[in-house]
């Protein structure tokens, strides 16, 4: 059984669905305890609109899209503030159309970090917000264009995921993952498979103190403002892993996480291209025709194929669709917990 240091995952991560109002709208979490988010990702469910990603390091009104390589924009009518127990959206239709339905996913960091970068090339300033318990850090830094540039992440373990993009220039959303190796990368805004390159992460795995960048513009453009979101596995709370499909819907691959997931992001790795797929346990269709959103696309919420079932200790992929379960094909996933499978005091949880 998997024990955890986090008995209440909602202290650090929240899923929240809401209906738009068309006017300033405070989205309040409904759990018994409060959580002020530092990173919020929002998507309109019922219409083809952009995704938008906000964090407290850049400021609530600063927005980057996961479905596009566009530069950062400022819009005071999308996200207007991070609140003591939720966030507030303005009048922009992508976040708050009066006839729209929306989904959001939020993470808590909260401890400030700052300093100068190291490694090769000119040292640059960085600042950020980190939560070592939940294994998340958000780091804003300036690129220096030199392979071997190292950026402190503030965590106490090496990140398993580093997602980096340019802010004041357009650029791909570049993701490095420990399960595929940092000699490879994926592009979060595109459908392509993993690619091999030393230019993104310098063929260097992160350490417990820094992540390392190559010389490419997408992760280390000289003099350009960058942002990185870093995560590492936390037993019973988060998991960033890989599984292999079997293309058998009646006996699908089961992925053990050590907790009941509230959020699962899946991406096919090898062969033909395919989208990223995001599932959670709040939107309609829980374990029966589980609905999905595609973070690299503007498309509305999809359904019609039961692609993912959630259990008390993991999930499976009850489909033969190549998006989740092609035979022998590797997939990467992110998962965050609703409940640990077993609490720190040894009490098991149950599925929904």
mmCIF file of C-alpha atoms in Angstrom:
data_model
loop_
_atom_site.group_PDB
_atom_site.id
_atom_site.type_symbol
_atom_site.label_atom_id
_atom_site.label_comp_id
_atom_site.label_asym_id
_atom_site.label_seq_id
_atom_site.Cartn_x
_atom_site.Cartn_y
_atom_site.Cartn_z
ATOM 1 C CA UNK A 1 0.000 0.000 0.000
ATOM 2 C CA UNK A 2 1.085 3.543 -0.726
ATOM 3 C CA UNK A 3 1.374 5.919 2.204
ATOM 4 C CA UNK A 4 1.548 9.661 1.717
ATOM 5 C CA UNK A 5 2.726 12.909 3.260
ATOM 6 C CA UNK A 6 -0.403 14.650 1.917
ATOM 7 C CA UNK A 7 -3.662 13.416 3.432
ATOM 8 C CA UNK A 8 -5.747 16.264 1.977
ATOM 9 C CA UNK A 9 -4.776 16.887 -1.669
ATOM 10 C CA UNK A 10 -7.232 19.786 -1.892
ATOM 11 C CA UNK A 11 -4.777 21.837 0.174
ATOM 12 C CA UNK A 12 -2.643 22.000 -2.989
ATOM 13 C CA UNK A 13 -4.774 21.163 -6.036
ATOM 14 C CA UNK A 14 -8.381 21.904 -7.031
ATOM 15 C CA UNK A 15 -10.633 21.082 -9.957
ATOM 16 C CA UNK A 16 -13.549 23.479 -10.299
ATOM 17 C CA UNK A 17 -16.347 23.741 -12.867
ATOM 18 C CA UNK A 18 -18.497 26.839 -13.161
ATOM 19 C CA UNK A 19 -21.034 28.636 -15.343
ATOM 20 C CA UNK A 20 -20.261 32.043 -16.784
ATOM 21 C CA UNK A 21 -22.080 35.232 -15.832
ATOM 22 C CA UNK A 22 -20.683 37.797 -18.287
ATOM 23 C CA UNK A 23 -19.750 40.147 -15.442
ATOM 24 C CA UNK A 24 -17.025 40.042 -12.793
ATOM 25 C CA UNK A 25 -17.347 36.597 -11.220
ATOM 26 C CA UNK A 26 -15.601 35.208 -8.122
ATOM 27 C CA UNK A 27 -15.058 31.461 -8.462
ATOM 28 C CA UNK A 28 -15.065 30.053 -4.933
ATOM 29 C CA UNK A 29 -13.920 26.555 -4.053
ATOM 30 C CA UNK A 30 -16.545 24.507 -2.238
ATOM 31 C CA UNK A 31 -14.333 22.300 -0.067
ATOM 32 C CA UNK A 32 -14.356 22.920 3.675
ATOM 33 C CA UNK A 33 -10.816 24.366 3.703
ATOM 34 C CA UNK A 34 -9.526 27.387 1.790
ATOM 35 C CA UNK A 35 -6.822 27.408 -0.889
ATOM 36 C CA UNK A 36 -5.372 30.470 -2.595
ATOM 37 C CA UNK A 37 -4.054 29.321 -5.984
ATOM 38 C CA UNK A 38 -0.786 30.331 -7.613
ATOM 39 C CA UNK A 39 -1.454 28.687 -10.976
ATOM 40 C CA UNK A 40 -4.858 28.477 -12.686
ATOM 41 C CA UNK A 41 -5.659 26.889 -16.049
ATOM 42 C CA UNK A 42 -9.100 27.569 -17.563
ATOM 43 C CA UNK A 43 -11.034 26.246 -20.589
ATOM 44 C CA UNK A 44 -14.535 26.902 -21.825
ATOM 45 C CA UNK A 45 -16.173 23.503 -22.212
ATOM 46 C CA UNK A 46 -19.084 24.162 -24.563
ATOM 47 C CA UNK A 47 -17.341 26.169 -27.280
ATOM 48 C CA UNK A 48 -14.161 26.258 -29.342
ATOM 49 C CA UNK A 49 -12.147 28.877 -27.463
ATOM 50 C CA UNK A 50 -8.559 29.272 -26.308
ATOM 51 C CA UNK A 51 -7.127 27.780 -23.142
ATOM 52 C CA UNK A 52 -5.526 30.251 -20.793
ATOM 53 C CA UNK A 53 -2.889 29.715 -18.147
ATOM 54 C CA UNK A 54 -2.228 32.225 -15.360
ATOM 55 C CA UNK A 55 0.125 32.247 -12.385
ATOM 56 C CA UNK A 56 0.974 34.494 -9.459
ATOM 57 C CA UNK A 57 4.620 34.904 -10.515
ATOM 58 C CA UNK A 58 3.731 36.649 -13.776
ATOM 59 C CA UNK A 59 0.570 38.243 -12.314
ATOM 60 C CA UNK A 60 -3.084 37.224 -12.584
ATOM 61 C CA UNK A 61 -3.828 39.305 -15.691
ATOM 62 C CA UNK A 62 -0.925 37.796 -17.688
ATOM 63 C CA UNK A 63 -2.092 34.977 -19.948
ATOM 64 C CA UNK A 64 -0.409 32.255 -21.995
ATOM 65 C CA UNK A 65 -2.307 29.760 -24.152
ATOM 66 C CA UNK A 66 -1.558 26.045 -24.031
ATOM 67 C CA UNK A 67 -3.088 25.595 -27.514
ATOM 68 C CA UNK A 68 -0.887 28.192 -29.211
ATOM 69 C CA UNK A 69 2.676 29.449 -29.469
ATOM 70 C CA UNK A 70 1.513 33.063 -29.044
ATOM 71 C CA UNK A 71 3.436 35.414 -26.796
ATOM 72 C CA UNK A 72 2.073 36.347 -23.394
ATOM 73 C CA UNK A 73 -0.739 38.906 -23.360
ATOM 74 C CA UNK A 74 -2.250 41.072 -20.646
ATOM 75 C CA UNK A 75 -6.040 40.953 -20.316
ATOM 76 C CA UNK A 76 -7.700 42.353 -17.202
ATOM 77 C CA UNK A 77 -11.006 40.772 -18.241
ATOM 78 C CA UNK A 78 -9.889 37.145 -18.153
ATOM 79 C CA UNK A 79 -8.272 36.432 -14.793
ATOM 80 C CA UNK A 80 -8.415 39.442 -12.492
ATOM 81 C CA UNK A 81 -7.167 38.076 -9.157
ATOM 82 C CA UNK A 82 -6.115 35.049 -7.142
ATOM 83 C CA UNK A 83 -8.304 35.049 -4.030
ATOM 84 C CA UNK A 84 -8.046 33.526 -0.565
ATOM 85 C CA UNK A 85 -10.297 30.665 -1.659
ATOM 86 C CA UNK A 86 -10.491 30.746 -5.446
ATOM 87 C CA UNK A 87 -10.047 33.289 -8.217
ATOM 88 C CA UNK A 88 -11.989 36.006 -10.015
ATOM 89 C CA UNK A 89 -12.634 36.252 -13.756
ATOM 90 C CA UNK A 90 -13.705 39.320 -15.706
ATOM 91 C CA UNK A 91 -15.999 39.770 -18.692
ATOM 92 C CA UNK A 92 -13.936 38.043 -21.404
ATOM 93 C CA UNK A 93 -15.919 35.249 -23.033
ATOM 94 C CA UNK A 94 -13.046 32.736 -22.937
ATOM 95 C CA UNK A 95 -13.281 32.809 -19.135
ATOM 96 C CA UNK A 96 -16.785 34.002 -18.343
ATOM 97 C CA UNK A 97 -19.281 34.033 -21.220
ATOM 98 C CA UNK A 98 -22.791 34.382 -19.784
ATOM 99 C CA UNK A 99 -24.016 31.272 -21.613
ATOM 100 C CA UNK A 100 -20.832 29.256 -21.221
ATOM 101 C CA UNK A 101 -19.714 26.366 -19.041
ATOM 102 C CA UNK A 102 -16.111 26.224 -17.859
ATOM 103 C CA UNK A 103 -13.553 23.967 -16.199
ATOM 104 C CA UNK A 104 -10.545 25.070 -14.171
ATOM 105 C CA UNK A 105 -7.576 23.394 -12.518
ATOM 106 C CA UNK A 106 -5.557 25.177 -9.828
ATOM 107 C CA UNK A 107 -2.324 24.546 -7.940
ATOM 108 C CA UNK A 108 -0.880 26.061 -4.769
ATOM 109 C CA UNK A 109 2.758 27.157 -4.515
ATOM 110 C CA UNK A 110 3.107 30.139 -2.195
ATOM 111 C CA UNK A 111 6.731 30.488 -0.998
ATOM 112 C CA UNK A 112 8.766 33.128 -2.840
ATOM 113 C CA UNK A 113 12.225 32.437 -4.260
ATOM 114 C CA UNK A 114 14.642 34.693 -6.130
ATOM 115 C CA UNK A 115 18.288 35.035 -7.072
ATOM 116 C CA UNK A 116 20.581 34.624 -10.052
ATOM 117 C CA UNK A 117 21.004 31.721 -12.442
ATOM 118 C CA UNK A 118 24.244 29.818 -12.943
ATOM 119 C CA UNK A 119 26.064 27.388 -15.170
ATOM 120 C CA UNK A 120 27.353 28.501 -18.548
ATOM 121 C CA UNK A 121 27.016 32.002 -19.928
ATOM 122 C CA UNK A 122 25.925 35.226 -18.290
ATOM 123 C CA UNK A 123 24.076 34.915 -14.976
ATOM 124 C CA UNK A 124 20.512 36.226 -15.100
ATOM 125 C CA UNK A 125 17.908 37.039 -12.483
ATOM 126 C CA UNK A 126 15.071 34.701 -11.566
ATOM 127 C CA UNK A 127 12.093 34.783 -9.206
ATOM 128 C CA UNK A 128 9.339 32.359 -8.422
ATOM 129 C CA UNK A 129 6.934 30.623 -6.105
ATOM 130 C CA UNK A 130 7.398 27.111 -4.747
ATOM 131 C CA UNK A 131 5.734 24.509 -2.567
ATOM 132 C CA UNK A 132 8.174 21.788 -1.545
ATOM 133 C CA UNK A 133 5.451 19.670 0.080
ATOM 134 C CA UNK A 134 3.367 19.467 -3.103
ATOM 135 C CA UNK A 135 6.342 19.380 -5.484
ATOM 136 C CA UNK A 136 5.519 22.428 -7.615
ATOM 137 C CA UNK A 137 7.502 25.522 -8.539
ATOM 138 C CA UNK A 138 6.830 28.395 -10.917
ATOM 139 C CA UNK A 139 10.015 30.169 -12.016
ATOM 140 C CA UNK A 140 10.350 33.325 -14.127
ATOM 141 C CA UNK A 141 13.845 33.872 -15.510
ATOM 142 C CA UNK A 142 15.748 35.548 -18.306
ATOM 143 C CA UNK A 143 17.399 33.398 -20.948
ATOM 144 C CA UNK A 144 21.090 33.768 -21.770
ATOM 145 C CA UNK A 145 21.327 31.817 -25.044
ATOM 146 C CA UNK A 146 24.167 29.566 -23.801
ATOM 147 C CA UNK A 147 23.981 25.788 -23.521
ATOM 148 C CA UNK A 148 24.484 24.716 -19.909
ATOM 149 C CA UNK A 149 22.546 27.635 -18.380
ATOM 150 C CA UNK A 150 21.200 26.395 -14.996
ATOM 151 C CA UNK A 151 18.081 27.754 -13.291
ATOM 152 C CA UNK A 152 17.278 27.066 -9.603
ATOM 153 C CA UNK A 153 13.788 25.607 -9.190
ATOM 154 C CA UNK A 154 13.436 25.834 -5.394
ATOM 155 C CA UNK A 155 12.224 22.263 -4.869
ATOM 156 C CA UNK A 156 13.854 19.698 -2.613
ATOM 157 C CA UNK A 157 13.797 16.965 -5.269
ATOM 158 C CA UNK A 158 14.612 16.921 -8.963
ATOM 159 C CA UNK A 159 11.600 17.822 -11.116
ATOM 160 C CA UNK A 160 9.993 15.055 -13.150
ATOM 161 C CA UNK A 161 8.389 17.636 -15.434
ATOM 162 C CA UNK A 162 9.797 20.956 -16.633
ATOM 163 C CA UNK A 163 7.522 22.958 -18.932
ATOM 164 C CA UNK A 164 9.203 26.070 -20.382
ATOM 165 C CA UNK A 165 8.097 28.803 -22.762
ATOM 166 C CA UNK A 166 9.005 32.288 -23.882
ATOM 167 C CA UNK A 167 6.825 35.112 -22.576
ATOM 168 C CA UNK A 168 7.494 38.245 -24.607
ATOM 169 C CA UNK A 169 7.997 36.354 -27.880
ATOM 170 C CA UNK A 170 6.005 33.588 -29.493
ATOM 171 C CA UNK A 171 7.431 30.102 -28.958
ATOM 172 C CA UNK A 172 6.559 26.457 -28.430
ATOM 173 C CA UNK A 173 5.553 25.169 -24.975
ATOM 174 C CA UNK A 174 8.477 22.786 -24.442
ATOM 175 C CA UNK A 175 8.173 19.933 -21.960
ATOM 176 C CA UNK A 176 10.909 17.739 -20.567
ATOM 177 C CA UNK A 177 10.014 14.611 -18.574
ATOM 178 C CA UNK A 178 12.087 12.226 -16.513
ATOM 179 C CA UNK A 179 10.193 9.198 -17.896
ATOM 180 C CA UNK A 180 11.403 9.895 -21.446
ATOM 181 C CA UNK A 181 14.727 11.521 -20.540
ATOM 182 C CA UNK A 182 15.867 15.098 -20.859
ATOM 183 C CA UNK A 183 17.641 14.321 -24.132
ATOM 184 C CA UNK A 184 14.090 14.398 -25.513
ATOM 185 C CA UNK A 185 11.209 16.855 -25.373
ATOM 186 C CA UNK A 186 7.547 17.259 -26.273
ATOM 187 C CA UNK A 187 5.665 20.358 -27.388
ATOM 188 C CA UNK A 188 2.575 20.920 -25.270
ATOM 189 C CA UNK A 189 0.855 23.116 -27.866
ATOM 190 C CA UNK A 190 1.286 20.569 -30.685
ATOM 191 C CA UNK A 191 0.335 16.951 -31.437
ATOM 192 C CA UNK A 192 3.782 15.617 -32.305
ATOM 193 C CA UNK A 193 5.583 12.757 -30.624
ATOM 194 C CA UNK A 194 8.715 13.141 -28.520
ATOM 195 C CA UNK A 195 11.781 14.501 -30.278
ATOM 196 C CA UNK A 196 15.469 14.027 -29.504
ATOM 197 C CA UNK A 197 17.556 17.176 -29.075
ATOM 198 C CA UNK A 198 20.307 18.589 -26.882
ATOM 199 C CA UNK A 199 19.148 22.128 -27.649
ATOM 200 C CA UNK A 200 16.183 22.221 -25.247
ATOM 201 C CA UNK A 201 17.514 20.765 -21.977
ATOM 202 C CA UNK A 202 21.174 20.224 -22.881
ATOM 203 C CA UNK A 203 20.740 16.433 -22.567
ATOM 204 C CA UNK A 204 20.916 16.989 -18.812
ATOM 205 C CA UNK A 205 18.458 15.732 -16.199
ATOM 206 C CA UNK A 206 17.432 18.229 -13.507
ATOM 207 C CA UNK A 207 19.049 17.941 -10.102
ATOM 208 C CA UNK A 208 17.551 18.587 -6.691
ATOM 209 C CA UNK A 209 18.504 22.255 -7.083
ATOM 210 C CA UNK A 210 18.498 23.267 -10.788
ATOM 211 C CA UNK A 211 17.267 22.421 -14.262
ATOM 212 C CA UNK A 212 19.611 22.878 -17.228
ATOM 213 C CA UNK A 213 18.874 24.491 -20.576
ATOM 214 C CA UNK A 214 20.341 24.243 -24.040
ATOM 215 C CA UNK A 215 20.858 27.089 -26.485
ATOM 216 C CA UNK A 216 17.537 27.085 -28.375
ATOM 217 C CA UNK A 217 15.243 30.118 -28.398
ATOM 218 C CA UNK A 218 12.291 28.077 -27.093
ATOM 219 C CA UNK A 219 13.864 27.421 -23.684
ATOM 220 C CA UNK A 220 16.765 29.860 -23.360
ATOM 221 C CA UNK A 221 16.451 32.840 -25.700
ATOM 222 C CA UNK A 222 19.094 35.428 -24.839
ATOM 223 C CA UNK A 223 17.610 38.408 -23.013
ATOM 224 C CA UNK A 224 14.039 37.086 -23.292
ATOM 225 C CA UNK A 225 11.683 36.611 -20.359
ATOM 226 C CA UNK A 226 10.905 32.926 -19.817
ATOM 227 C CA UNK A 227 8.596 31.005 -17.485
ATOM 228 C CA UNK A 228 8.984 27.429 -16.242
ATOM 229 C CA UNK A 229 6.484 25.279 -14.364
ATOM 230 C CA UNK A 230 8.170 22.373 -12.548
ATOM 231 C CA UNK A 231 6.671 19.319 -10.834
ATOM 232 C CA UNK A 232 8.000 16.203 -9.166
ATOM 233 C CA UNK A 233 6.283 13.033 -7.989
ATOM 234 C CA UNK A 234 4.828 13.188 -4.483
ATOM 235 C CA UNK A 235 3.788 9.817 -3.115
ATOM 236 C CA UNK A 236 0.031 9.558 -2.732
ATOM 237 C CA UNK A 237 -0.574 12.984 -4.326
ATOM 238 C CA UNK A 238 0.992 13.315 -7.799
ATOM 239 C CA UNK A 239 2.473 11.038 -10.424
ATOM 240 C CA UNK A 240 4.215 11.784 -13.726
ATOM 241 C CA UNK A 241 4.705 8.457 -15.412
ATOM 242 C CA UNK A 242 4.518 6.284 -18.493
ATOM 243 C CA UNK A 243 2.434 3.260 -19.446
ATOM 244 C CA UNK A 244 2.088 0.958 -22.458
ATOM 245 C CA UNK A 245 -1.240 0.309 -24.159
ATOM 246 C CA UNK A 246 -2.639 -3.134 -24.961
ATOM 247 C CA UNK A 247 -5.554 -2.250 -27.328
ATOM 248 C CA UNK A 248 -7.975 -4.425 -25.319
ATOM 249 C CA UNK A 249 -11.029 -2.484 -24.149
ATOM 250 C CA UNK A 250 -12.410 -5.385 -22.079
ATOM 251 C CA UNK A 251 -9.154 -5.821 -20.142
ATOM 252 C CA UNK A 252 -7.332 -2.522 -20.564
ATOM 253 C CA UNK A 253 -3.990 -1.452 -19.193
ATOM 254 C CA UNK A 254 -4.250 -0.398 -15.531
ATOM 255 C CA UNK A 255 -2.011 2.396 -14.291
ATOM 256 C CA UNK A 256 -1.298 2.366 -10.554
ATOM 257 C CA UNK A 257 -0.827 5.832 -9.061
ATOM 258 C CA UNK A 258 -1.245 5.209 -5.319
ATOM 259 C CA UNK A 259 -4.239 7.559 -5.141
ATOM 260 C CA UNK A 260 -7.657 8.203 -6.642
ATOM 261 C CA UNK A 261 -6.987 10.708 -9.406
ATOM 262 C CA UNK A 262 -8.864 13.983 -9.682
ATOM 263 C CA UNK A 263 -6.950 14.928 -12.848
ATOM 264 C CA UNK A 264 -5.307 12.824 -15.568
ATOM 265 C CA UNK A 265 -3.472 14.174 -18.613
ATOM 266 C CA UNK A 266 -2.471 11.624 -21.295
ATOM 267 C CA UNK A 267 -0.283 11.896 -24.403
ATOM 268 C CA UNK A 268 0.710 9.256 -26.949
ATOM 269 C CA UNK A 269 4.470 9.156 -27.456
ATOM 270 C CA UNK A 270 5.478 7.050 -30.429
ATOM 271 C CA UNK A 271 4.377 6.834 -34.037
ATOM 272 C CA UNK A 272 1.541 8.882 -35.517
ATOM 273 C CA UNK A 273 0.659 12.209 -33.973
ATOM 274 C CA UNK A 274 -2.190 12.654 -31.520
ATOM 275 C CA UNK A 275 -3.548 15.273 -29.154
ATOM 276 C CA UNK A 276 -3.059 15.684 -25.452
ATOM 277 C CA UNK A 277 -6.161 14.534 -23.509
ATOM 278 C CA UNK A 278 -7.232 15.934 -20.150
ATOM 279 C CA UNK A 279 -9.734 14.120 -17.906
ATOM 280 C CA UNK A 280 -10.950 14.938 -14.408
ATOM 281 C CA UNK A 281 -13.451 13.607 -11.897
ATOM 282 C CA UNK A 282 -15.879 16.568 -11.884
ATOM 283 C CA UNK A 283 -17.096 16.858 -15.459
ATOM 284 C CA UNK A 284 -20.070 14.761 -16.655
ATOM 285 C CA UNK A 285 -19.469 11.148 -17.572
ATOM 286 C CA UNK A 286 -17.399 9.873 -14.646
ATOM 287 C CA UNK A 287 -16.261 6.374 -15.667
ATOM 288 C CA UNK A 288 -19.021 6.108 -18.280
ATOM 289 C CA UNK A 289 -18.218 7.967 -21.480
ATOM 290 C CA UNK A 290 -15.667 10.077 -19.575
ATOM 291 C CA UNK A 291 -15.509 13.491 -21.201
ATOM 292 C CA UNK A 292 -12.222 14.987 -22.310
ATOM 293 C CA UNK A 293 -10.613 18.230 -23.371
ATOM 294 C CA UNK A 294 -7.579 18.633 -25.624
ATOM 295 C CA UNK A 295 -5.109 21.216 -24.243
ATOM 296 C CA UNK A 296 -3.391 21.696 -27.608
ATOM 297 C CA UNK A 297 -6.695 22.530 -29.365
ATOM 298 C CA UNK A 298 -9.426 25.139 -29.016
ATOM 299 C CA UNK A 299 -12.125 22.489 -29.513
ATOM 300 C CA UNK A 300 -15.047 22.120 -27.133
ATOM 301 C CA UNK A 301 -15.332 19.239 -24.685
ATOM 302 C CA UNK A 302 -15.585 15.842 -26.360
ATOM 303 C CA UNK A 303 -17.305 12.591 -25.439
ATOM 304 C CA UNK A 304 -18.662 9.507 -27.147
ATOM 305 C CA UNK A 305 -15.800 7.109 -26.335
ATOM 306 C CA UNK A 306 -15.087 5.900 -22.814
ATOM 307 C CA UNK A 307 -11.348 6.510 -22.802
ATOM 308 C CA UNK A 308 -10.529 6.520 -19.074
ATOM 309 C CA UNK A 309 -11.855 5.067 -15.813
ATOM 310 C CA UNK A 310 -10.819 6.377 -12.397
ATOM 311 C CA UNK A 311 -10.313 4.058 -9.406
ATOM 312 C CA UNK A 312 -9.232 4.419 -5.789
ATOM 313 C CA UNK A 313 -5.600 3.593 -6.639
ATOM 314 C CA UNK A 314 -5.208 4.603 -10.288
ATOM 315 C CA UNK A 315 -6.921 4.527 -13.656
ATOM 316 C CA UNK A 316 -7.330 2.413 -16.763
ATOM 317 C CA UNK A 317 -7.955 3.144 -20.444
ATOM 318 C CA UNK A 318 -10.965 1.058 -21.635
ATOM 319 C CA UNK A 319 -10.701 1.830 -25.342
ATOM 320 C CA UNK A 320 -8.898 0.589 -28.418
ATOM 321 C CA UNK A 321 -8.473 4.153 -29.645
ATOM 322 C CA UNK A 322 -4.864 5.085 -30.388
ATOM 323 C CA UNK A 323 -5.213 8.243 -28.282
ATOM 324 C CA UNK A 324 -4.994 6.172 -25.064
ATOM 325 C CA UNK A 325 -4.475 2.471 -25.702
ATOM 326 C CA UNK A 326 -2.729 1.358 -28.897
ATOM 327 C CA UNK A 327 -1.040 -2.019 -28.478
ATOM 328 C CA UNK A 328 2.537 -1.771 -27.228
ATOM 329 C CA UNK A 329 2.608 2.009 -27.610
ATOM 330 C CA UNK A 330 4.008 4.168 -24.775
ATOM 331 C CA UNK A 331 2.021 7.044 -23.269
ATOM 332 C CA UNK A 332 3.020 9.648 -20.724
ATOM 333 C CA UNK A 333 0.612 10.887 -18.079
ATOM 334 C CA UNK A 334 0.258 13.479 -15.340
ATOM 335 C CA UNK A 335 -2.061 12.668 -12.448
ATOM 336 C CA UNK A 336 -3.079 14.575 -9.307
ATOM 337 C CA UNK A 337 -5.022 13.085 -6.414
ATOM 338 C CA UNK A 338 -8.514 13.471 -5.101
ATOM 339 C CA UNK A 339 -7.640 11.126 -2.213
ATOM 340 C CA UNK A 340 -4.530 9.085 -1.368
ATOM 341 C CA UNK A 341 -5.121 5.342 -1.616
ATOM 342 C CA UNK A 342 -3.925 5.051 1.979
ATOM 343 C CA UNK A 343 -3.561 8.010 4.331
ATOM 344 C CA UNK A 344 -0.486 8.687 6.440
ATOM 345 C CA UNK A 345 -2.239 6.971 9.353
ATOM 346 C CA UNK A 346 -2.930 3.829 7.297
ATOM 347 C CA UNK A 347 -6.612 4.438 6.506
ATOM 348 C CA UNK A 348 -7.602 3.354 2.979
ATOM 349 C CA UNK A 349 -9.886 5.476 0.824
ATOM 350 C CA UNK A 350 -12.680 4.288 -1.439
ATOM 351 C CA UNK A 351 -13.493 4.989 -5.069
ATOM 352 C CA UNK A 352 -16.357 7.302 -5.913
#
